[in-house]
Amino acid sequence: MRKLFFFFQHSDDLSLKFFSFLFIHHHLANMEAAHASCKEKVETLQDDLKCLRKENETLRFMLDVMNSKCSILQAHLQEAKAGQMDIDLTQTGFNNEANKRARTSEVPIHNKTQRFLVRTDPDQDNSLIVRDGYQWRKYGQKVTKDNPSPRAYFRCSMAPACPVKKKVQRCREDKSVLVATYDGKHNHDVHGSSLGDSSSSSDYTVARGSMTNIISPPRMPNNNNPFLPAMALDLTLSAPHQENRRHFQNSVEDSHNNSYNNIAEYAASLTKDPNFTAALAAAVANSITQQPKLSKI
DNA sequence: CGTTTTTGACCAGCGC
DNA sequence: GCGCTGGTCAAAAACG
């Protein structure tokens, strides 16, 4: 090519010059075409990268959901074990609610961060309020880097010295889901009285209303499950509320079905990939073995 | 008027 | 040391 160009510059023969020009022109056109195809390839790669990022986000969300399921299973396991303890204790005359509560509060519980997903209707309820039976005082709000939705900070205000805090933020992938992160352990029960005093349970009322679908309420002893009181109230209402109770349970189940159906379909295709299943198994195993380190979702 | 929420300022931890 | 980020404080505003 360089030789041709040199020839084109220095040759006196016009016809040769002309052919050389044609050749160079043709070559340049080829180079331009190659450049265009390169550009196309780069764009395709960029599109692929975007797709992979989206897929990555979806996978992360799925991992969160699976973690929550794992937590529920673990809680069930603990409950089953506790159930066995109950049977043993029945024989020794300790099977009443107060004693149950007392016993569960004695079970060593990890005083760690726990995460819960709460489904809300973002059209009707755009607040960051998660009604869980406790009283919270908001002390801050912040927009974080990884999520355009603001994060609200709450402190438990039912007892003056209660160290429990919670953070509530809308899920980045699904704005209808609130992610509530609880930090610490209540030093009082849901009635506001200190632990061990259950005398005030008769006049206990709790805010309900916008409390909708709890996606992942790991069932734990009262003191550590912020959702249990609200649910317990809903599910123990008298006769006229039985319909509400059924509706509540159905809505929870519907929500589970709706939110998981699409994911399940997608997951089915992914589970065929041996690499994915291996990676997922490792992640789930990791979340179990490092439970104290990881937040409970 | 007391309580709660809002929001900008401040602080501490972390990575570079 | 500096900048970034998440968490907290506290004064002002809003609310009942």
Tab-separated table of C-alpha atoms (C1' of nucleotides) in Angstrom:
chain	number	residue	atom	x	y	z
A	1	MET	CA	0.000	0.000	0.000
A	2	ARG	CA	2.776	2.406	0.961
A	3	LYS	CA	4.672	1.405	-2.167
A	4	LEU	CA	1.591	2.067	-4.254
A	5	PHE	CA	1.100	5.420	-2.620
A	6	PHE	CA	4.766	6.241	-3.272
A	7	PHE	CA	4.298	5.131	-6.847
A	8	PHE	CA	1.160	7.257	-7.137
A	9	GLN	CA	3.085	10.286	-5.957
A	10	HIS	CA	6.177	9.827	-8.037
A	11	SER	CA	5.097	8.114	-11.248
A	12	ASP	CA	4.686	10.184	-14.386
A	13	ASP	CA	2.527	7.631	-16.152
A	14	LEU	CA	-1.034	8.957	-16.001
A	15	SER	CA	-2.755	5.629	-16.579
A	16	LEU	CA	-0.693	4.024	-13.838
A	17	LYS	CA	-1.476	6.969	-11.636
A	18	PHE	CA	-5.160	6.510	-12.363
A	19	PHE	CA	-5.143	2.789	-11.507
A	20	SER	CA	-3.135	3.476	-8.423
A	21	PHE	CA	-5.679	6.077	-7.424
A	22	LEU	CA	-8.497	3.614	-8.024
A	23	PHE	CA	-6.725	0.995	-5.948
A	24	ILE	CA	-6.081	3.390	-3.089
A	25	HIS	CA	-9.628	4.663	-3.241
A	26	HIS	CA	-10.932	1.122	-3.167
A	27	HIS	CA	-8.663	0.274	-0.259
A	28	LEU	CA	-9.796	3.325	1.688
A	29	ALA	CA	-13.408	2.381	1.056
A	30	ASN	CA	-12.639	-1.082	2.444
A	31	MET	CA	-11.040	0.488	5.496
A	32	GLU	CA	-14.077	2.668	6.037
A	33	ALA	CA	-16.323	-0.355	5.757
A	34	ALA	CA	-14.133	-2.202	8.243
A	35	HIS	CA	-14.277	0.796	10.563
A	36	ALA	CA	-18.060	0.876	10.277
A	37	SER	CA	-18.324	-2.820	11.037
A	38	CYS	CA	-15.988	-2.307	14.010
A	39	LYS	CA	-18.235	0.480	15.252
A	40	GLU	CA	-21.211	-1.792	14.821
A	41	LYS	CA	-19.448	-4.496	16.806
A	42	VAL	CA	-18.667	-2.028	19.586
A	43	GLU	CA	-22.301	-0.945	19.707
A	44	THR	CA	-23.426	-4.570	19.789
A	45	LEU	CA	-20.991	-5.259	22.608
A	46	GLN	CA	-22.254	-2.218	24.491
A	47	ASP	CA	-25.819	-3.441	24.063
A	48	ASP	CA	-24.757	-6.867	25.298
A	49	LEU	CA	-23.111	-5.230	28.282
A	50	LYS	CA	-26.313	-3.336	29.065
A	51	CYS	CA	-28.297	-6.576	28.818
A	52	LEU	CA	-25.834	-8.331	31.102
A	53	ARG	CA	-26.082	-5.520	33.650
A	54	LYS	CA	-29.863	-5.762	33.622
A	55	GLU	CA	-29.637	-9.503	33.972
A	56	ASN	CA	-27.202	-9.043	36.814
A	57	GLU	CA	-29.653	-6.750	38.596
A	58	THR	CA	-32.431	-9.285	38.108
A	59	LEU	CA	-30.233	-12.040	39.447
A	60	ARG	CA	-29.328	-9.955	42.463
A	61	PHE	CA	-33.014	-9.384	43.162
A	62	MET	CA	-33.679	-13.098	42.749
A	63	LEU	CA	-30.872	-13.870	45.156
A	64	ASP	CA	-32.488	-11.523	47.663
A	65	VAL	CA	-35.799	-13.338	47.247
A	66	MET	CA	-34.117	-16.712	47.622
A	67	ASN	CA	-32.279	-15.500	50.695
A	68	SER	CA	-35.595	-14.469	52.178
A	69	LYS	CA	-37.043	-17.895	51.422
A	70	CYS	CA	-34.008	-19.474	53.012
A	71	SER	CA	-34.524	-17.351	56.120
A	72	ILE	CA	-38.155	-18.439	56.295
A	73	LEU	CA	-37.112	-22.059	56.058
A	74	GLN	CA	-34.541	-21.564	58.780
A	75	ALA	CA	-37.145	-19.893	60.963
A	76	HIS	CA	-39.494	-22.832	60.335
A	77	LEU	CA	-36.715	-25.169	61.344
A	78	GLN	CA	-36.124	-23.219	64.546
A	79	GLU	CA	-39.866	-23.213	65.188
A	80	ALA	CA	-40.011	-26.953	64.667
A	81	LYS	CA	-37.182	-27.388	67.137
A	82	ALA	CA	-38.938	-25.056	69.581
A	83	GLY	CA	-42.099	-27.101	69.046
A	84	GLN	CA	-40.235	-30.171	70.176
A	85	MET	CA	-39.114	-28.259	73.248
A	86	ASP	CA	-42.751	-27.312	73.884
A	87	ILE	CA	-43.740	-30.956	73.884
A	88	ASP	CA	-41.046	-31.699	76.424
A	89	LEU	CA	-42.118	-28.766	78.559
A	90	THR	CA	-45.819	-29.654	78.360
A	91	GLN	CA	-45.016	-32.709	80.350
A	92	THR	CA	-43.524	-30.498	83.042
A	93	GLY	CA	-46.467	-28.064	83.089
A	94	PHE	CA	-44.895	-25.058	81.325
A	95	ASN	CA	-47.105	-24.825	78.262
A	96	ASN	CA	-48.804	-21.415	78.509
A	97	GLU	CA	-48.368	-18.292	76.385
A	98	ALA	CA	-46.542	-16.256	78.997
A	99	ASN	CA	-44.067	-18.992	79.621
A	100	LYS	CA	-43.635	-19.527	75.918
A	101	ARG	CA	-42.791	-15.846	75.547
A	102	ALA	CA	-40.475	-15.988	78.472
A	103	ARG	CA	-38.757	-19.022	77.045
A	104	THR	CA	-38.384	-17.620	73.558
A	105	SER	CA	-36.893	-14.451	74.910
A	106	GLU	CA	-34.312	-16.608	76.611
A	107	VAL	CA	-33.306	-18.284	73.396
A	108	PRO	CA	-30.012	-16.730	72.333
A	109	ILE	CA	-30.815	-14.599	69.330
A	110	HIS	CA	-28.328	-12.951	67.077
A	111	ASN	CA	-28.540	-9.266	67.811
A	112	LYS	CA	-27.904	-8.450	64.160
A	113	THR	CA	-29.401	-6.554	61.313
A	114	GLN	CA	-32.505	-8.110	59.811
A	115	ARG	CA	-34.107	-7.154	56.531
A	116	PHE	CA	-37.753	-7.504	55.595
A	117	LEU	CA	-39.524	-6.864	52.337
A	118	VAL	CA	-42.989	-5.321	52.531
A	119	ARG	CA	-45.167	-4.966	49.482
A	120	THR	CA	-47.160	-1.741	49.267
A	121	ASP	CA	-49.158	0.047	46.637
A	122	PRO	CA	-46.849	2.885	45.544
A	123	ASP	CA	-49.763	4.734	43.881
A	124	GLN	CA	-51.733	4.933	47.107
A	125	ASP	CA	-48.974	4.847	49.664
A	126	ASN	CA	-45.752	6.605	48.743
A	127	SER	CA	-44.653	7.022	52.330
A	128	LEU	CA	-41.844	5.010	53.846
A	129	ILE	CA	-43.944	3.815	56.745
A	130	VAL	CA	-43.893	0.132	57.613
A	131	ARG	CA	-46.541	-0.649	60.180
A	132	ASP	CA	-45.106	-3.369	62.341
A	133	GLY	CA	-46.793	-2.740	65.687
A	134	TYR	CA	-44.021	-0.681	67.210
A	135	GLN	CA	-43.895	3.113	67.429
A	136	TRP	CA	-41.118	4.763	65.498
A	137	ARG	CA	-39.784	8.274	65.440
A	138	LYS	CA	-38.229	9.397	62.217
A	139	TYR	CA	-34.898	11.115	62.717
A	140	GLY	CA	-33.492	11.380	59.237
A	141	GLN	CA	-33.841	10.817	55.563
A	142	LYS	CA	-31.149	10.402	52.998
A	143	VAL	CA	-30.763	9.650	49.322
A	144	THR	CA	-28.207	6.906	48.917
A	145	LYS	CA	-25.893	6.316	46.040
A	146	ASP	CA	-27.198	2.919	44.972
A	147	ASN	CA	-30.896	3.782	45.044
A	148	PRO	CA	-32.758	6.856	43.761
A	149	SER	CA	-35.466	6.388	46.392
A	150	PRO	CA	-34.711	8.111	49.714
A	151	ARG	CA	-33.895	6.064	52.801
A	152	ALA	CA	-35.722	6.958	56.000
A	153	TYR	CA	-34.190	6.417	59.440
A	154	PHE	CA	-36.396	5.557	62.415
A	155	ARG	CA	-35.761	5.023	66.099
A	156	CYS	CA	-38.064	3.022	68.357
A	157	SER	CA	-39.980	5.469	70.542
A	158	MET	CA	-42.015	3.018	72.606
A	159	ALA	CA	-39.405	2.885	75.336
A	160	PRO	CA	-37.060	5.753	76.131
A	161	ALA	CA	-33.918	3.675	76.078
A	162	CYS	CA	-34.840	1.229	73.337
A	163	PRO	CA	-31.797	0.910	71.070
A	164	VAL	CA	-33.658	-0.434	68.042
A	165	LYS	CA	-33.385	1.468	64.786
A	166	LYS	CA	-34.781	0.772	61.391
A	167	LYS	CA	-34.115	1.966	57.885
A	168	VAL	CA	-36.809	1.908	55.239
A	169	GLN	CA	-36.178	2.308	51.551
A	170	ARG	CA	-38.012	1.366	48.411
A	171	CYS	CA	-36.559	-1.534	46.499
A	172	ARG	CA	-34.568	-0.337	43.529
A	173	GLU	CA	-35.859	-3.126	41.267
A	174	ASP	CA	-39.467	-2.968	42.408
A	175	LYS	CA	-40.766	0.354	43.743
A	176	SER	CA	-43.794	-1.348	45.253
A	177	VAL	CA	-41.558	-3.175	47.708
A	178	LEU	CA	-40.298	-1.504	50.855
A	179	VAL	CA	-37.078	-2.842	52.303
A	180	ALA	CA	-37.062	-2.437	56.076
A	181	THR	CA	-33.770	-3.031	57.854
A	182	TYR	CA	-33.990	-3.520	61.607
A	183	ASP	CA	-30.991	-2.982	63.789
A	184	GLY	CA	-30.806	-4.025	67.424
A	185	LYS	CA	-33.122	-5.718	69.870
A	186	HIS	CA	-36.125	-4.170	71.644
A	187	ASN	CA	-35.750	-3.895	75.416
A	188	HIS	CA	-39.540	-3.887	75.792
A	189	ASP	CA	-42.458	-5.812	74.348
A	190	VAL	CA	-44.826	-4.527	71.702
A	191	HIS	CA	-47.124	-3.012	74.352
A	192	GLY	CA	-44.416	-0.625	75.367
A	193	SER	CA	-43.903	-2.259	78.718
A	194	SER	CA	-40.530	-3.626	79.630
A	195	LEU	CA	-39.809	-7.241	78.831
A	196	GLY	CA	-41.275	-9.742	81.199
A	197	ASP	CA	-44.320	-7.597	82.024
A	198	SER	CA	-47.316	-8.818	80.038
A	199	SER	CA	-50.050	-7.263	82.185
A	200	SER	CA	-51.023	-4.522	79.739
A	201	SER	CA	-51.981	-6.739	76.855
A	202	SER	CA	-55.735	-6.084	77.135
A	203	ASP	CA	-55.656	-2.474	75.960
A	204	TYR	CA	-53.155	-3.114	73.246
A	205	THR	CA	-53.995	-1.477	69.944
A	206	VAL	CA	-51.813	-1.260	66.926
A	207	ALA	CA	-51.892	0.763	63.762
A	208	ARG	CA	-52.892	-1.282	60.767
A	209	GLY	CA	-54.358	0.088	57.537
A	210	SER	CA	-51.627	0.260	54.977
A	211	MET	CA	-49.887	-2.827	56.254
A	212	THR	CA	-50.151	-4.991	53.176
A	213	ASN	CA	-48.131	-7.940	52.036
A	214	ILE	CA	-45.136	-9.005	53.959
A	215	ILE	CA	-43.015	-10.861	51.499
A	216	SER	CA	-40.459	-12.236	53.853
A	217	PRO	CA	-41.340	-12.115	57.507
A	218	PRO	CA	-39.064	-14.707	59.039
A	219	ARG	CA	-41.054	-16.116	61.909
A	220	MET	CA	-39.083	-15.599	65.021
A	221	PRO	CA	-39.773	-15.065	68.677
A	222	ASN	CA	-41.903	-11.985	69.403
A	223	ASN	CA	-39.080	-9.864	70.516
A	224	ASN	CA	-37.228	-10.165	67.293
A	225	ASN	CA	-39.910	-10.246	64.676
A	226	PRO	CA	-41.249	-6.754	64.185
A	227	PHE	CA	-44.114	-7.993	62.033
A	228	LEU	CA	-45.466	-10.632	64.327
A	229	PRO	CA	-47.566	-8.356	66.537
A	230	ALA	CA	-49.395	-6.707	63.649
A	231	MET	CA	-50.043	-10.032	62.006
A	232	ALA	CA	-51.103	-11.599	65.267
A	233	LEU	CA	-53.641	-8.830	65.766
A	234	ASP	CA	-55.017	-9.214	62.283
A	235	LEU	CA	-55.343	-12.922	62.598
A	236	THR	CA	-56.990	-12.945	65.979
A	237	LEU	CA	-59.813	-10.519	65.325
A	238	SER	CA	-63.313	-11.532	66.258
A	239	ALA	CA	-66.007	-12.915	63.939
A	240	PRO	CA	-66.887	-9.827	61.794
A	241	HIS	CA	-63.233	-9.637	60.856
A	242	GLN	CA	-62.909	-13.213	59.757
A	243	GLU	CA	-63.515	-12.083	56.184
A	244	ASN	CA	-60.737	-9.527	56.491
A	245	ARG	CA	-58.534	-12.181	57.882
A	246	ARG	CA	-59.219	-14.465	54.932
A	247	HIS	CA	-58.719	-11.551	52.554
A	248	PHE	CA	-55.445	-10.683	54.246
A	249	GLN	CA	-54.211	-14.229	53.998
A	250	ASN	CA	-55.356	-14.485	50.374
A	251	SER	CA	-53.727	-11.221	49.461
A	252	VAL	CA	-50.495	-12.416	50.985
A	253	GLU	CA	-50.727	-15.639	49.008
A	254	ASP	CA	-51.729	-13.808	45.795
A	255	SER	CA	-48.846	-11.470	46.216
A	256	HIS	CA	-46.511	-14.391	46.658
A	257	ASN	CA	-47.882	-16.026	43.531
A	258	ASN	CA	-47.845	-12.877	41.390
A	259	SER	CA	-44.423	-11.723	42.401
A	260	TYR	CA	-42.842	-15.110	42.059
A	261	ASN	CA	-44.549	-16.391	38.905
A	262	ASN	CA	-42.526	-14.283	36.479
A	263	ILE	CA	-39.391	-14.836	38.447
A	264	ALA	CA	-40.090	-18.558	38.636
A	265	GLU	CA	-40.416	-18.710	34.876
A	266	TYR	CA	-37.119	-16.921	34.474
A	267	ALA	CA	-35.544	-18.986	37.203
A	268	ALA	CA	-36.622	-22.202	35.489
A	269	SER	CA	-34.578	-21.277	32.445
A	270	LEU	CA	-31.621	-20.317	34.586
A	271	THR	CA	-31.620	-23.474	36.656
A	272	LYS	CA	-30.825	-25.415	33.485
A	273	ASP	CA	-27.474	-23.676	33.449
A	274	PRO	CA	-25.085	-25.761	35.601
A	275	ASN	CA	-22.821	-22.766	36.208
A	276	PHE	CA	-25.707	-20.735	37.535
A	277	THR	CA	-26.943	-23.477	39.847
A	278	ALA	CA	-23.435	-24.005	41.172
A	279	ALA	CA	-22.959	-20.281	41.797
A	280	LEU	CA	-26.383	-19.991	43.401
A	281	ALA	CA	-25.761	-22.995	45.623
A	282	ALA	CA	-22.492	-21.443	46.733
A	283	ALA	CA	-24.221	-18.111	47.455
A	284	VAL	CA	-27.014	-19.744	49.458
A	285	ALA	CA	-24.524	-21.902	51.362
A	286	ASN	CA	-22.497	-18.802	52.050
A	287	SER	CA	-25.550	-16.932	53.341
A	288	ILE	CA	-26.284	-19.791	55.726
A	289	THR	CA	-22.778	-20.413	56.998
A	290	GLN	CA	-22.119	-16.699	57.462
A	291	GLN	CA	-25.521	-15.914	58.952
A	292	PRO	CA	-24.214	-13.691	61.747
A	293	LYS	CA	-22.276	-11.636	59.251
A	294	LEU	CA	-24.999	-11.229	56.679
A	295	SER	CA	-28.176	-9.267	57.108
A	296	LYS	CA	-31.247	-11.395	57.349
A	297	ILE	CA	-33.635	-10.637	54.532
B	1	DC	C1'	-48.242	23.870	73.208
B	2	DG	C1'	-46.265	19.415	72.888
B	3	DT	C1'	-44.995	16.074	69.537
B	4	DT	C1'	-43.500	14.632	65.117
B	5	DT	C1'	-41.466	15.395	60.641
B	6	DT	C1'	-38.405	17.675	57.548
B	7	DT	C1'	-34.038	18.870	55.980
B	8	DG	C1'	-29.525	20.956	55.841
B	9	DA	C1'	-25.361	20.511	58.474
B	10	DC	C1'	-22.166	17.821	60.656
B	11	DC	C1'	-19.394	13.727	61.714
B	12	DA	C1'	-17.035	9.309	61.192
B	13	DG	C1'	-15.382	5.683	58.396
B	14	DC	C1'	-13.369	4.259	54.253
B	15	DG	C1'	-10.845	4.134	49.923
B	16	DC	C1'	-7.631	6.363	47.007
C	1	DG	C1'	-4.935	14.497	53.313
C	2	DC	C1'	-8.976	14.611	50.583
C	3	DG	C1'	-13.329	13.420	48.834
C	4	DC	C1'	-17.211	10.456	49.069
C	5	DT	C1'	-20.846	8.210	51.502
C	6	DG	C1'	-23.925	6.707	55.125
C	7	DG	C1'	-25.638	7.836	59.536
C	8	DT	C1'	-26.992	11.229	63.025
C	9	DC	C1'	-28.081	15.748	64.970
C	10	DA	C1'	-30.810	19.618	65.729
C	11	DA	C1'	-33.362	23.739	64.429
C	12	DA	C1'	-37.364	24.960	62.051
C	13	DA	C1'	-41.761	23.774	60.288
C	14	DA	C1'	-45.908	21.212	60.457
C	15	DC	C1'	-49.447	18.999	62.805
C	16	DG	C1'	-53.044	17.701	66.133
